[in-house]
Structure formats: structure tokens, C-alpha cells
Amino acid sequence: MFIYIAGSGAMGCRFGYQLFKAGNKVVLLDKWEDHIKAIKEKGLTIVGDKEDNVKIPIMHPEEAKEPADLIILFTKAMQLPAMLQDIEQVIGENTKVLCLLNGLGHEDVIKQYIPEKNILMGVTVWTAGLQGPGVAILKATGSVNLQSIDPAGEAEAEKIVEVLNEAGLNVTYDKDVVPSIWRKACVNGTMNSTCALEDCTIGEFFASEDALKVVHTIIHEFVEVGRATGVKLDEEAITEYIMHTAEVAAEHYPSMHQDLVQNHRQTEIDYINGAVARKGDELGVPTPYCHMITELIHAKEHVLGIR
Amino acid sequence: MFIYIAGSGAMGCRFGYQLFKAGNKVVLLDKWEDHIKAIKEKGLTIVGDKEDNVKIPIMHPEEAKEPADLIILFTKAMQLPAMLQDIEQVIGENTKVLCLLNGLGHEDVIKQYIPEKNILMGVTVWTAGLQGPGVAILKATGSVNLQSIDPAGEAEAEKIVEVLNEAGLNVTYDKDVVPSIWRKACVNGTMNSTCALEDCTIGEFFASEDALKVVHTIIHEFVEVGRATGVKLDEEAITEYIMHTAEVAAEHYPSMHQDLVQNHRQTEIDYINGAVARKGDELGVPTPYCHMITELIHAKEHVLGIR
């Protein structure tokens, strides 16, 4: 299968690498010059659970010419519209587009560029890191749940599932993937924004009663807004899942901490707590905690001169 | 007049110094050993707008024996009950007690120790700093508004006003000081907690639209809760006052930033945003922003290991 990875950071490299090793024709797309240069000159280097190096093509999105069978979207949330514009020329009538971005609201963006029958929405708990340009750190295992947003697309989506599973990506076709997307957004909405603001690990934040009040209130806002949009969400189950995730990931700084505190980059807050705040406003569901933490993160971006 | 300064940090030193220079018998009370030692050995040193050194007595609160005419309370909010217990033996039947602490809710604490007719509540915009133990930095000028909480105490309070004015403290007897106390608490509630959390100056925080949304929402919560308790508050006037103060003090880190970020000390959040959140809960007034910022500050205290 011919596959573009649209956005080839850590996660894009993981998926691109595994699909390439499984025998697919894979092209990485990205705009980070040092990363492109490193992979063009030295190949993509894999460290972590195993060591490897593969000669895999990488180019700027607008340089891609050949229509793809599959495009996997792995950009930062705010780069999604630009990416979809840049790759317009390789989106054929039957090109499936799989979105595995964190956060909420991406479906509405993608629909502006791709016919519904070709859109697959998904969620993954795979992780990955970058040691530097051209070097991906791949540890542990994960899984993917995905769904064709047009039920008529299910049979073709199952073929994509098969290709991804041949690459060991542990993919399940999920007849109702939206609750999982909301659940993961809620994991991010309780950990990423808070740990970025407080400059701490997940375990450090989750250790106090006061922090847990924040966590529970944010979960409640996500669940109320999700339900108001018609998504089936079980607040108790999501709370248990988040508490379990916080224990497992206690030592980690979430990605928004890496963005804001470590690298002084703009955050994806508008697609996590900010998305719930906006949707809550539309639907008349109060979301003061999502509003306030979004404002505080943006204010901090401003203090750091990155907004 | 015989005056104890109960809590002799920066502001206590300023008031103690000015009252001492005006010819009153003044005793500083504090528990900070290095500060006590420095003042006992080398006197209280004044730097800033003028340089001076005065031999002024200082001791532990529980060492004070002689009943006072006036006690000025200048502790940190959370130290107030302990201070009132420690100085019980010097509170005579006619000892006036003036509270100039930041924050809200102190009156209820003081009433447990002092008869209402002797309680004066006040607010000050004087400032001061400490260069180190025994050295106070006094710059610029300020003023004090105060009121006897028992109207029958007005005549005696006027005598206190006179003594303080002889020391150049610019004091006004205010027949309704409570709105000013709330206004100052609202200044603190919009600047202290936010700048502590975001690790920035007042000017850096107030520079973004997102931060101003937080500021306006917090002001609104203070005003709604204050009004529900019967205090006359003008939201527009308070907003103007806060915006003006933020401009004048743009370069400054508020005291809560000094406590939390610079010195890793517990904050007074429970007496500022936290007090409004609690009072709002009692009265059925929603205060989600005051709740959330209180929880986030406490969570950060926990992350820093100071709670």
C-alpha cells in the first residue's frame, strides 16, 4: 500500500517505520529542515526497545506528487489545516485519510478537504519520542482504535486495519470510536494543561487533594459537554481510567509540558480544554475550569513570548 | 502611646519605625530568629528613601508582658490565630487592636479574642520590603483607612488615627472601610495568585487578552460575593482601579510570587481567592475561577513540598 505520513514527528516516525518495515511504500512528510536533512542523509534511526536504521523517503508536504492509498495525519493540531492544503495534490478520489491527532474537533476541519466516505477517525495509545533530528525513540507497545465516519466506508476501512495490523500496530475497527477519542482528550485535558501550568510530572500533580478537585471538575465538564454532543460517556469509568493512567505515567511530563515549559512552543490547548470550552458555550453547558485553564495556558504562552 | 507591632516583617517594621520615631513606646513582636537577633544586636536599619538606624525593642510574642494601648496586627494571614493566642496576656480591657492584614475574613478570627468595641479594621497601600534580617527598605508613600467595627468605638478610634498621623502614616477614619478592604483583596486576588502561578510580573500577566479574561472573571466573582455579604461594591470602579494599579505596578512581582516562587513558602491564597470561594459556597454564589486558582496554588505548594 502507498502511504504518506503527514506530520513525521515522533509518532509519525513510529507509524512510518513500522509500515515501511512491513513492506509498504511509505513517504514521510514534514517541514522540520534538520529532521528532513538527517533522514535524507543518514536514514531514519530507531533506538529504544530495538536499534535499526531504514532508508525511508522524506520530503516537504508540497513536494509530494503521487496520489496515495492512505494518508495518516500526525501533525500538531494547529498545523492540520495547512497540512491538508499542502497535500491536496495527492488526495485522490479513493485516498483514505486516517486522523490520529490528539484532541477534539479535527473531524470538522478534515471534512472541508476530504469526502466523508474517505475519512477514518482514530485514537492511539502508542507513544514515541525524538532523540533529535532523524532519531526516533520507540518503547513499549500500544494500540489503535479507528472507524470510518461514513458507515458505508466500513469494508474499505477494514482493509486499512489489516495493513496496519500487518505492521504490528494492534488496530481494532471500532463501531463507535468517538467515546475513545473523548476519553483520550480527557486524559490530556486533565494532565497536559495542568502539568504544563504547574511545571511538574503527572505523579507530582496528581498527588494532592486540591489537584484532584481540578481533575474531577475537568472530567465532569468533558463528560457533560461530550454527552450534550451525543457521545456516550461514563464519568466513573473515565475517572478510573484517568487515575490508572496517572499512576502508570506518574514519572512523565506530558507533551504540553514539553511544548510549553521545555521547548517554549505554542500548545494544543485550543484542541483539548479549549475545544470543550467552545463546544460547551455553543451548547449552553458551563465549563469554567476548561475556560480558565485555557486562558491561563494562553496567558503563559504570551508571557513566554510565543503567542 | 504604648504600641506592639504583632508581626514585624517589612510592613511591621515600617509602621513600628515611624511610630517609634514619632515618640511612641514601640515593641516589635516576631518569631524570625535571625531578624530578632539582628535588631537586638544592631538595631533596626532603614534603607531606601532615607537611611537610619534605631534601637527599637523586639521580642517573641509570648515574651511580651506589659498591657498595650494599641496592637497593630501585621502577621501573615495563616499566623493570625497563633499570634492572638501568644499575645493574650498583653490584651487589656481597653487595648485597641488594629488589623491591617491583606485578605478577607480576619475580623471573624479576631472577634474570638478581642471584644468588638476594641477592634479596628483597616486597609493600607503603604509598601515595604526586607533586604535581610533587621534591614527594612522603605520607599514611596502610602495611606491607611480604618474603622472601629463597633460604631460606639469611633471616638476612641479617632485618637488612634491621630497617633498614627503624628507618625506620618496618612490615616483616615473611614465610616465604611469594608469596601476598601474588599477592593484591596480583589487587587490581590487578580494579581497575586495569577503571577505566582504563571511566574511573571504584573505587567507580563496583564499584557494578554486571555489573562484579562481571567482578571475580569475573578473581579466579577469578588464583586458578586461581596455584594451577597452586604458590601457595596462597584464592579466598574474596581476594574478601573485594578487596571490602573496593574500599570503602576507593572514591573513588580506580587507578594505571593515572592512567597511561592522565590521563597517556596505557603501562600495566603485561602484568605484571598479562597476566602471568596468559601463565602460564595456559603451564600450560593458561583465562584469557579476563585475555586480553581485556589486549588491550583495549593497543588503547586504541594508540588514544591511546602504543603
mmCIF file of C-alpha atoms in Angstrom, chain A residues 194 197-200 204-205 207-211 213-214 217-218 288-303 307, chain B residues 194 197-200 204-205 207-211 213-214 217-218 288-303 307:
data_model
loop_
_atom_site.group_PDB
_atom_site.id
_atom_site.type_symbol
_atom_site.label_atom_id
_atom_site.label_comp_id
_atom_site.label_asym_id
_atom_site.label_seq_id
_atom_site.Cartn_x
_atom_site.Cartn_y
_atom_site.Cartn_z
ATOM 1 C CA THR A 194 -2.224 21.188 34.468
ATOM 2 C CA LEU A 197 0.990 25.204 34.106
ATOM 3 C CA GLU A 198 2.411 23.797 37.357
ATOM 4 C CA ASP A 199 5.711 22.650 35.812
ATOM 5 C CA CYS A 200 5.564 19.134 37.226
ATOM 6 C CA GLU A 204 3.557 15.224 41.248
ATOM 7 C CA PHE A 205 0.343 16.922 40.154
ATOM 8 C CA ALA A 207 -0.551 13.728 44.491
ATOM 9 C CA SER A 208 -2.668 16.401 46.196
ATOM 10 C CA GLU A 209 -6.355 16.649 47.083
ATOM 11 C CA ASP A 210 -6.507 20.155 45.636
ATOM 12 C CA ALA A 211 -5.170 18.951 42.293
ATOM 13 C CA LYS A 213 -10.514 18.676 42.692
ATOM 14 C CA VAL A 214 -9.274 20.285 39.484
ATOM 15 C CA THR A 217 -14.090 19.103 37.749
ATOM 16 C CA ILE A 218 -12.399 18.985 34.340
ATOM 17 C CA PRO A 288 -15.490 27.358 33.771
ATOM 18 C CA TYR A 289 -12.496 25.151 34.567
ATOM 19 C CA CYS A 290 -11.828 24.393 30.885
ATOM 20 C CA HIS A 291 -12.202 28.093 30.125
ATOM 21 C CA MET A 292 -9.878 29.209 32.897
ATOM 22 C CA ILE A 293 -7.121 26.693 32.219
ATOM 23 C CA THR A 294 -7.227 27.540 28.509
ATOM 24 C CA GLU A 295 -6.896 31.232 29.333
ATOM 25 C CA LEU A 296 -4.078 30.583 31.811
ATOM 26 C CA ILE A 297 -2.132 28.475 29.302
ATOM 27 C CA HIS A 298 -2.564 31.122 26.610
ATOM 28 C CA ALA A 299 -1.528 33.809 29.088
ATOM 29 C CA LYS A 300 1.615 31.805 29.860
ATOM 30 C CA GLU A 301 2.332 31.443 26.115
ATOM 31 C CA HIS A 302 2.085 35.222 25.997
ATOM 32 C CA VAL A 303 4.394 35.661 28.999
ATOM 33 C CA ARG A 307 1.847 33.860 21.271
ATOM 34 C CA THR B 194 -2.066 34.635 38.834
ATOM 35 C CA LEU B 197 1.074 30.581 39.136
ATOM 36 C CA GLU B 198 2.439 31.953 35.860
ATOM 37 C CA ASP B 199 5.791 33.045 37.329
ATOM 38 C CA CYS B 200 5.688 36.560 35.916
ATOM 39 C CA GLU B 204 3.660 40.495 31.942
ATOM 40 C CA PHE B 205 0.440 38.863 33.103
ATOM 41 C CA ALA B 207 -0.494 42.064 28.784
ATOM 42 C CA SER B 208 -2.694 39.439 27.119
ATOM 43 C CA GLU B 209 -6.384 39.236 26.312
ATOM 44 C CA ASP B 210 -6.570 35.742 27.755
ATOM 45 C CA ALA B 211 -5.137 36.908 31.072
ATOM 46 C CA LYS B 213 -10.487 37.289 30.783
ATOM 47 C CA VAL B 214 -9.209 35.645 33.972
ATOM 48 C CA THR B 217 -13.954 36.898 35.808
ATOM 49 C CA ILE B 218 -12.186 36.988 39.177
ATOM 50 C CA PRO B 288 -15.409 28.666 39.825
ATOM 51 C CA TYR B 289 -12.393 30.841 38.962
ATOM 52 C CA CYS B 290 -11.633 31.580 42.614
ATOM 53 C CA HIS B 291 -12.052 27.896 43.393
ATOM 54 C CA MET B 292 -9.815 26.738 40.567
ATOM 55 C CA ILE B 293 -6.995 29.194 41.185
ATOM 56 C CA THR B 294 -7.033 28.364 44.900
ATOM 57 C CA GLU B 295 -6.796 24.662 44.068
ATOM 58 C CA LEU B 296 -4.008 25.266 41.531
ATOM 59 C CA ILE B 297 -1.970 27.351 44.005
ATOM 60 C CA HIS B 298 -2.391 24.710 46.702
ATOM 61 C CA ALA B 299 -1.458 21.994 44.194
ATOM 62 C CA LYS B 300 1.711 23.947 43.360
ATOM 63 C CA GLU B 301 2.513 24.307 47.087
ATOM 64 C CA HIS B 302 2.194 20.528 47.220
ATOM 65 C CA VAL B 303 4.421 20.054 44.158
ATOM 66 C CA ARG B 307 2.093 21.885 51.971
#
